[in-house]
XYZ file of C-alpha atoms in Angstrom:
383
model
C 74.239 82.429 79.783
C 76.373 81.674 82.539
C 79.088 80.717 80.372
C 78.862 84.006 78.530
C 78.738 85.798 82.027
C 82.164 84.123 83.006
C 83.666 85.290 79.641
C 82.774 88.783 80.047
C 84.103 88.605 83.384
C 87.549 88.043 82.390
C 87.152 90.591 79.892
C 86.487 92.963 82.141
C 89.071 91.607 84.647
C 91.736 92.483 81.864
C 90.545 95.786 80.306
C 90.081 97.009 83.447
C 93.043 96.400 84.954
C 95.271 98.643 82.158
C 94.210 102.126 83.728
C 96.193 101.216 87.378
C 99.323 99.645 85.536
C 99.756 102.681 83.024
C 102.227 104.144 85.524
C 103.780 101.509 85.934
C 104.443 100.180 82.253
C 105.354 103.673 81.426
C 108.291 103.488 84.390
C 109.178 100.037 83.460
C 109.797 100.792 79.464
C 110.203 104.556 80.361
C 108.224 105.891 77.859
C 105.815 108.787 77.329
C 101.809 108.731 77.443
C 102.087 108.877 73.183
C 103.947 105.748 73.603
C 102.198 103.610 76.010
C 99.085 104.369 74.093
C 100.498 102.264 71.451
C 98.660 99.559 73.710
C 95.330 100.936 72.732
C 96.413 101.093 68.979
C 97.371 97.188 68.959
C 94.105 96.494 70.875
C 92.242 98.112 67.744
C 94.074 96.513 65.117
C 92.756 93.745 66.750
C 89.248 94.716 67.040
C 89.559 95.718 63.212
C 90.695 91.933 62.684
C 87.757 90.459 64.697
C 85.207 92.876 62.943
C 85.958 91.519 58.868
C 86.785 87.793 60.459
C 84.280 86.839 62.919
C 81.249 86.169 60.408
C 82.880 84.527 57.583
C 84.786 81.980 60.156
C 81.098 81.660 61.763
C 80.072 80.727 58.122
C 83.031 78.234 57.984
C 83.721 76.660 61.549
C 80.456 77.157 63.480
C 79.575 79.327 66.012
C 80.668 77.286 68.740
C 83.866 76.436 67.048
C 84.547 79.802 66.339
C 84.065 81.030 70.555
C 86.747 77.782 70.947
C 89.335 79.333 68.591
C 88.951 82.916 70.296
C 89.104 81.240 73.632
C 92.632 80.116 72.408
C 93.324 83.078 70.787
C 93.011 84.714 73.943
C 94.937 82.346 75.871
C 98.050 82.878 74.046
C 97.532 86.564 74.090
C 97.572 86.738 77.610
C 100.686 84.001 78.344
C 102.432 86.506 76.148
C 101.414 89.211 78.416
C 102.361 87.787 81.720
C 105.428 85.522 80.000
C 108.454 88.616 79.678
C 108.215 92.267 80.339
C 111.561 93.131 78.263
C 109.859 93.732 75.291
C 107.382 96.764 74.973
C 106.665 95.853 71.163
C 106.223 92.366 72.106
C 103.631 93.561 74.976
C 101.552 95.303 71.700
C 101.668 92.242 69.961
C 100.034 90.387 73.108
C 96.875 93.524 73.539
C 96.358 93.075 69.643
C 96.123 88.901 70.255
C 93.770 89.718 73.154
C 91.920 92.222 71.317
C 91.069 90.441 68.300
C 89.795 87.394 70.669
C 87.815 89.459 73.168
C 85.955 91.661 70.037
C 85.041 87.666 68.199
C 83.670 86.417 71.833
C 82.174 89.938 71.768
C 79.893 90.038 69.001
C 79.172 86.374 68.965
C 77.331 87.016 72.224
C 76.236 90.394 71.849
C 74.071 88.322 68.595
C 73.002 85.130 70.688
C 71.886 87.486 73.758
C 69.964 90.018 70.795
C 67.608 87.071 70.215
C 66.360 86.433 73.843
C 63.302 87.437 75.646
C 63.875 91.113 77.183
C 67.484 91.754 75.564
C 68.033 94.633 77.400
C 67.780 93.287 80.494
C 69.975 90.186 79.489
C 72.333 92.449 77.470
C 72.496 94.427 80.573
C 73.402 91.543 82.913
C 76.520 90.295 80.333
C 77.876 93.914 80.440
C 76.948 94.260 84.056
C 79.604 91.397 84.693
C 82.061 92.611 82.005
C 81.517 95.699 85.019
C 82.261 93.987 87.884
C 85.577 91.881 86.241
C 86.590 95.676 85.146
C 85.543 96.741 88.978
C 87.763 93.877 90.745
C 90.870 94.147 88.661
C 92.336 97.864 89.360
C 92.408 96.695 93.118
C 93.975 93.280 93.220
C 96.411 94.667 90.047
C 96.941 97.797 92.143
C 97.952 95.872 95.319
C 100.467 93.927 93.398
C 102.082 96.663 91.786
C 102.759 98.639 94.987
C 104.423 95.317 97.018
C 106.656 95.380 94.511
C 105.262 92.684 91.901
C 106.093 93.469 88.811
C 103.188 94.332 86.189
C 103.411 91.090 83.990
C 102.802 88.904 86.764
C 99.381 90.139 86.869
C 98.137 88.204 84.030
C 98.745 85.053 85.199
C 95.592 85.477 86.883
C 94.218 85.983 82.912
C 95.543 82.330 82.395
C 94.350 80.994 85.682
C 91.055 82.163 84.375
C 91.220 81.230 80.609
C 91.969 77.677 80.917
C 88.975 76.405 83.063
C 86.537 78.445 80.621
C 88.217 77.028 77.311
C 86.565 74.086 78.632
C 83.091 75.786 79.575
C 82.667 77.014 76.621
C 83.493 73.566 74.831
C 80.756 72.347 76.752
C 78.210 75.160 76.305
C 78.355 76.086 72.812
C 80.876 74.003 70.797
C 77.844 72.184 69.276
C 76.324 74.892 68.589
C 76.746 75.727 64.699
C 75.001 78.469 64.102
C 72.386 80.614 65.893
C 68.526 79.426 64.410
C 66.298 81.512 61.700
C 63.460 81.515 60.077
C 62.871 81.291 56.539
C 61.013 84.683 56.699
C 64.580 85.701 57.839
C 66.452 84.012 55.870
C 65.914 86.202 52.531
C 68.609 88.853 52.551
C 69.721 89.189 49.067
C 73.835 88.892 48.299
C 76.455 88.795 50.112
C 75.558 88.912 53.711
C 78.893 91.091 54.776
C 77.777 93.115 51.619
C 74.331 93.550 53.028
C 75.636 94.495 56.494
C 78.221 97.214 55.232
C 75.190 98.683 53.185
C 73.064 98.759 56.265
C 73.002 102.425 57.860
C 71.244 101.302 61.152
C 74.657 99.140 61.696
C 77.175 102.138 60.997
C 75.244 104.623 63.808
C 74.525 101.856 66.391
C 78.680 101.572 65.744
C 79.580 105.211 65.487
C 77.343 105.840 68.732
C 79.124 102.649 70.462
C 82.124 103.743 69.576
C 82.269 107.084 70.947
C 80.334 105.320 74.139
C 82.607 103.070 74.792
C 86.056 105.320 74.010
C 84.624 107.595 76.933
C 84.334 105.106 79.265
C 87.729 103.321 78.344
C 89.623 106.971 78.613
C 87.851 107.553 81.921
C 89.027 103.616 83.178
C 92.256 104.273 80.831
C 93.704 107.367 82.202
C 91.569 108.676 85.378
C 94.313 106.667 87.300
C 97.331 109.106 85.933
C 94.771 112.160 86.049
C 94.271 111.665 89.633
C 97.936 111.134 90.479
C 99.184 114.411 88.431
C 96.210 117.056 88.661
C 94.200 116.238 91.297
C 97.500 114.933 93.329
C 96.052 111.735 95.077
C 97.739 108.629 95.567
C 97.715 105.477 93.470
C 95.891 103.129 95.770
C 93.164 106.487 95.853
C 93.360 106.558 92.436
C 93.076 103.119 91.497
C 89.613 102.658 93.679
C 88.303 105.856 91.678
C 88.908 103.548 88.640
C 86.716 101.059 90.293
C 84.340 102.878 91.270
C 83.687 104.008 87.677
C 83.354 100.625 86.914
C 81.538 99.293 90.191
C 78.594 102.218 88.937
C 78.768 100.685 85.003
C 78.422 96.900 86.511
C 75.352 98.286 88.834
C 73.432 100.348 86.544
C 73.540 97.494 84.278
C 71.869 95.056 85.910
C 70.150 97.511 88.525
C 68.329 100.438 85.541
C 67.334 97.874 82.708
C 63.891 97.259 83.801
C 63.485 101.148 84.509
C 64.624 101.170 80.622
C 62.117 99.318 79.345
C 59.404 101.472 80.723
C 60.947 104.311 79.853
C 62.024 103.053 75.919
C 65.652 102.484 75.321
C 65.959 105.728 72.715
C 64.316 108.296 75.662
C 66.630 106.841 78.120
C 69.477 107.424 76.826
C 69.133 110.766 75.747
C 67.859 111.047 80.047
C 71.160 109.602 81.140
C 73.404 111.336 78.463
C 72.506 114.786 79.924
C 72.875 113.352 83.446
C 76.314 112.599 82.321
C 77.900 115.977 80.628
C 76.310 117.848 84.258
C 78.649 115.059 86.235
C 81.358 115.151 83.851
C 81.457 119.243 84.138
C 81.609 118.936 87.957
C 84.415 116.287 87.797
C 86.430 118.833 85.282
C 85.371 122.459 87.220
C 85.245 121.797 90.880
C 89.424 120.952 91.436
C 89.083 118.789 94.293
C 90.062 114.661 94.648
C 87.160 114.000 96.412
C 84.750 115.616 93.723
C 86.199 114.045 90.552
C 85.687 110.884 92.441
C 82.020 110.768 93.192
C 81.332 112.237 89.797
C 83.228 109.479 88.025
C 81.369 106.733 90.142
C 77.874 108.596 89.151
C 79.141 109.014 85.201
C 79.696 104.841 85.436
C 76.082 104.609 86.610
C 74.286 107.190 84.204
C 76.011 105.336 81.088
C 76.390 101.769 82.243
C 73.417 100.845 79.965
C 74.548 102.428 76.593
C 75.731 99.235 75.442
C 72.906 96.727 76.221
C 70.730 99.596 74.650
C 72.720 99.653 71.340
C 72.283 95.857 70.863
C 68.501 95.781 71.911
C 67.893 98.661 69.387
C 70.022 96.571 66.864
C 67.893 93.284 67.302
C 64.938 95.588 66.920
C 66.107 96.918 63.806
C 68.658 94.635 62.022
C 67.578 91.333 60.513
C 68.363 88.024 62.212
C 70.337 86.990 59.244
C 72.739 89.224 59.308
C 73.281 89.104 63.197
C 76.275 87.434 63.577
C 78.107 89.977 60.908
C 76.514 92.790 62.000
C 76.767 92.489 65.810
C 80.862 91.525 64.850
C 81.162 94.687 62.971
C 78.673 96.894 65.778
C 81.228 95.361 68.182
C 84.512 95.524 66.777
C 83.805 99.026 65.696
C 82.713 100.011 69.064
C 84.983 98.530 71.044
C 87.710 100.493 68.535
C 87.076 103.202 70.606
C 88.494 101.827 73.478
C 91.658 101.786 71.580
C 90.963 104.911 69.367
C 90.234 107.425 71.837
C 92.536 106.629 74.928
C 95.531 106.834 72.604
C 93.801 110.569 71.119
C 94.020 111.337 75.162
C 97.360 109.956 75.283
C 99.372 111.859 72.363
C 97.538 115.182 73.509
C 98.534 114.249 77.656
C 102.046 114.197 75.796
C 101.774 117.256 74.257
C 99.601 119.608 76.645
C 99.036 117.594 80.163
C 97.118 114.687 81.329
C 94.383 117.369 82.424
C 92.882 116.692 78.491
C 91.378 113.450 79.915
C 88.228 115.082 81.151
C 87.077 118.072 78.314
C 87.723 115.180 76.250
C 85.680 112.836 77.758
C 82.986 115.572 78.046
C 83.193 116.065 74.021
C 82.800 112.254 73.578
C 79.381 112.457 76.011
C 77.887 115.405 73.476
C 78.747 113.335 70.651
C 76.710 110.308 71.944
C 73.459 112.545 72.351
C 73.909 113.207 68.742
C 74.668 110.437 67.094
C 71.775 108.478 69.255
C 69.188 111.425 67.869
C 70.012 109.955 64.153
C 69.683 106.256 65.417
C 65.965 105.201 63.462
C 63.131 104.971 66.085
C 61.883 101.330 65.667
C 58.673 100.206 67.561
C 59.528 96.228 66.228
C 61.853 93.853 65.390
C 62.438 94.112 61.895
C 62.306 90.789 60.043
């Protein structure tokens, strides 16, 4: 576990850090907000990748072999990030490596944690560091960018960080073929990936993720910009705002599982969804820097557990066999809408003003409390 929790950490640490250097690719390239979001469109083209790879290369290489080769993956990704910063296209190509490696270590874990004792509360503690990587980032990126550094030399930190766990991982998992079953489990009929398309509990725990996940990456994306133009603060301002967004997703993760599990992962959500438009209307209507900042902190904490809810309800309902494809496609698709979404916000910020981050974000909460409503209400894990 502690291997997964270092992974997610430097997940975190890079996703996290794109909201605070928007500005200052956009000045660098000088380009609009339709064209920066590009970024987000190459990270999902490489979630997309991840989603229809990840469990035949599972069937192939291993499990363990297959976190080894996204390790990699990601380690080129990011020297091409932090190697030139002449080349916007190039910089794409580099989130779309990235993205395709982060979405395969992902679901791999997202399906080892789903078998564990109390999943929610282990699910919660992975995305609870994936939080506090996301938390750190914005800062230490922020006070680079504003001595001057330029942006690309940020992600040497990424490599820093990528080699030593390359080997961590090695030694964790890469003996590790695949994750054990039963032969109760074992008895899916066809094509597993056929099996896992088919399955309608895996399309809404994605759809819901999705539209979880592209509100908190357009919050972390593009509060930063938001806070500069309408609510006229200053980047270093701005930048903690961004952490503290993700300083209240890395709490409530590990802090409000156990409150989950009394209260059953569907109620709770549907608790913390309203808690969230009421913030998220406060943040949008009352036009003050100060206001949009607690809110965003308190929105962090009221959704931080979406995620670790999603995969506990997908253990609960999903069969073991078809883990390993189905948490790779619950992932991938979710983690789409960090890609999907942002760049939405981005082409209308183009068009209309940067002040669409937050009725948009607000739309994305309502959809969540109605996609979880069609999510099946489960009382077991399924076998």
């Amino acid at each position: 576990m502690l291997v997964a929790f270092c992974t997610l950490f430097l997940a975190g640490w890079n996703g996290g850090s794109t909201g605070a250097m928007i500005p200052y690719i956009e000045r660098n390239y000088n380009i609009s907000y339709a064209r920066v979001s590009v970024l987000f469109v190459s990270t999902f083209i490489g979630y997309v990748t991840a989603a229809a790879a990840t469990g035949p290369l599972v069937r192939r290489v291993g499990f363990g072999n297959t976190l080894l080769i996204a390790m990699v993956v990601e380690l080129i990704g990011n020297v091409i990030n932090c190697s030139q910063r002449k080349s916007f296209n190039f910089m794409c190509f580099g989130f779309f490596v990235v993205g395709s490696a982060f979405a395969t270590q992902l679901g791999l874990f997202n399906s080892y944690f789903a078998r564990l004792n109390k999943p929610l509360l282990w699910t919660g503690c992975l995305h609870g560091i994936y939080g506090l990587g996301a938390f750190a980032s914005p800062q230490v990126a922020t006070a680079m960018l504003i001595r001057g550094v330029p942006y690309n030399v940020f992600y040497t930190t990424n490599v820093g960080m990528n080699v030593p766990l390359f080997g961590l991982v090695w030694l964790a998992f890469g003996k590790l073929k695949a994750l054990p079953i039963n032969p109760a489990e074992a008895s899916v009929h066809g094509s597993v990936l056929r099996e896992t398309l088919k399955s309608k509990a895996v399309w809404t725990l994605a759809v819901f993720l999705m539209l979880y996940v592209g509100a908190e990456e357009s919050i972390g994306g593009w509060i930063v910009s938001y806070l500069i133009e309408v609510r006229h603060g200053d980047p270093q301002g701005a930048s903690w705002v961004a952490s503290g967004m993700y300083l209240g997703l890395a709490v409530g993760r590990i802090v409000l599982p156990p409150v989950n599990m009394l209260l059953g992962e569907r109620n709770s959500v549907f608790i913390y969804v309203a808690l969230a438009i009421m913030l998220q209307c406060l943040a949008w209507r009352v036009p003050t820097f100060n206001s949009t900042a607690i809110c965003t902190a308190l929105i962090g904490l009221t959704i931080s557990t979406f995620y670790s809810a999603t995969i506990a309800m997908g253990g609960k309902l999903i069969p073991k066999s078809m883990h390993a494809d189905a948490f790779s496609l619950i992932s991938a698709v979710g983690q789409s809408g960090s890609a999907f979404w942002p760049l939405i916000v981005g082409v209308m910020s183009t068009k209309t003003g940067i002040w669409v981050v937050e009725p948009t974000v607000l739309a994305l909460l309502g959809a969540q409390g109605a996609c979880w409503w069609l999510v099946p209400r489960v009382d077991r894990r399924v076998q």
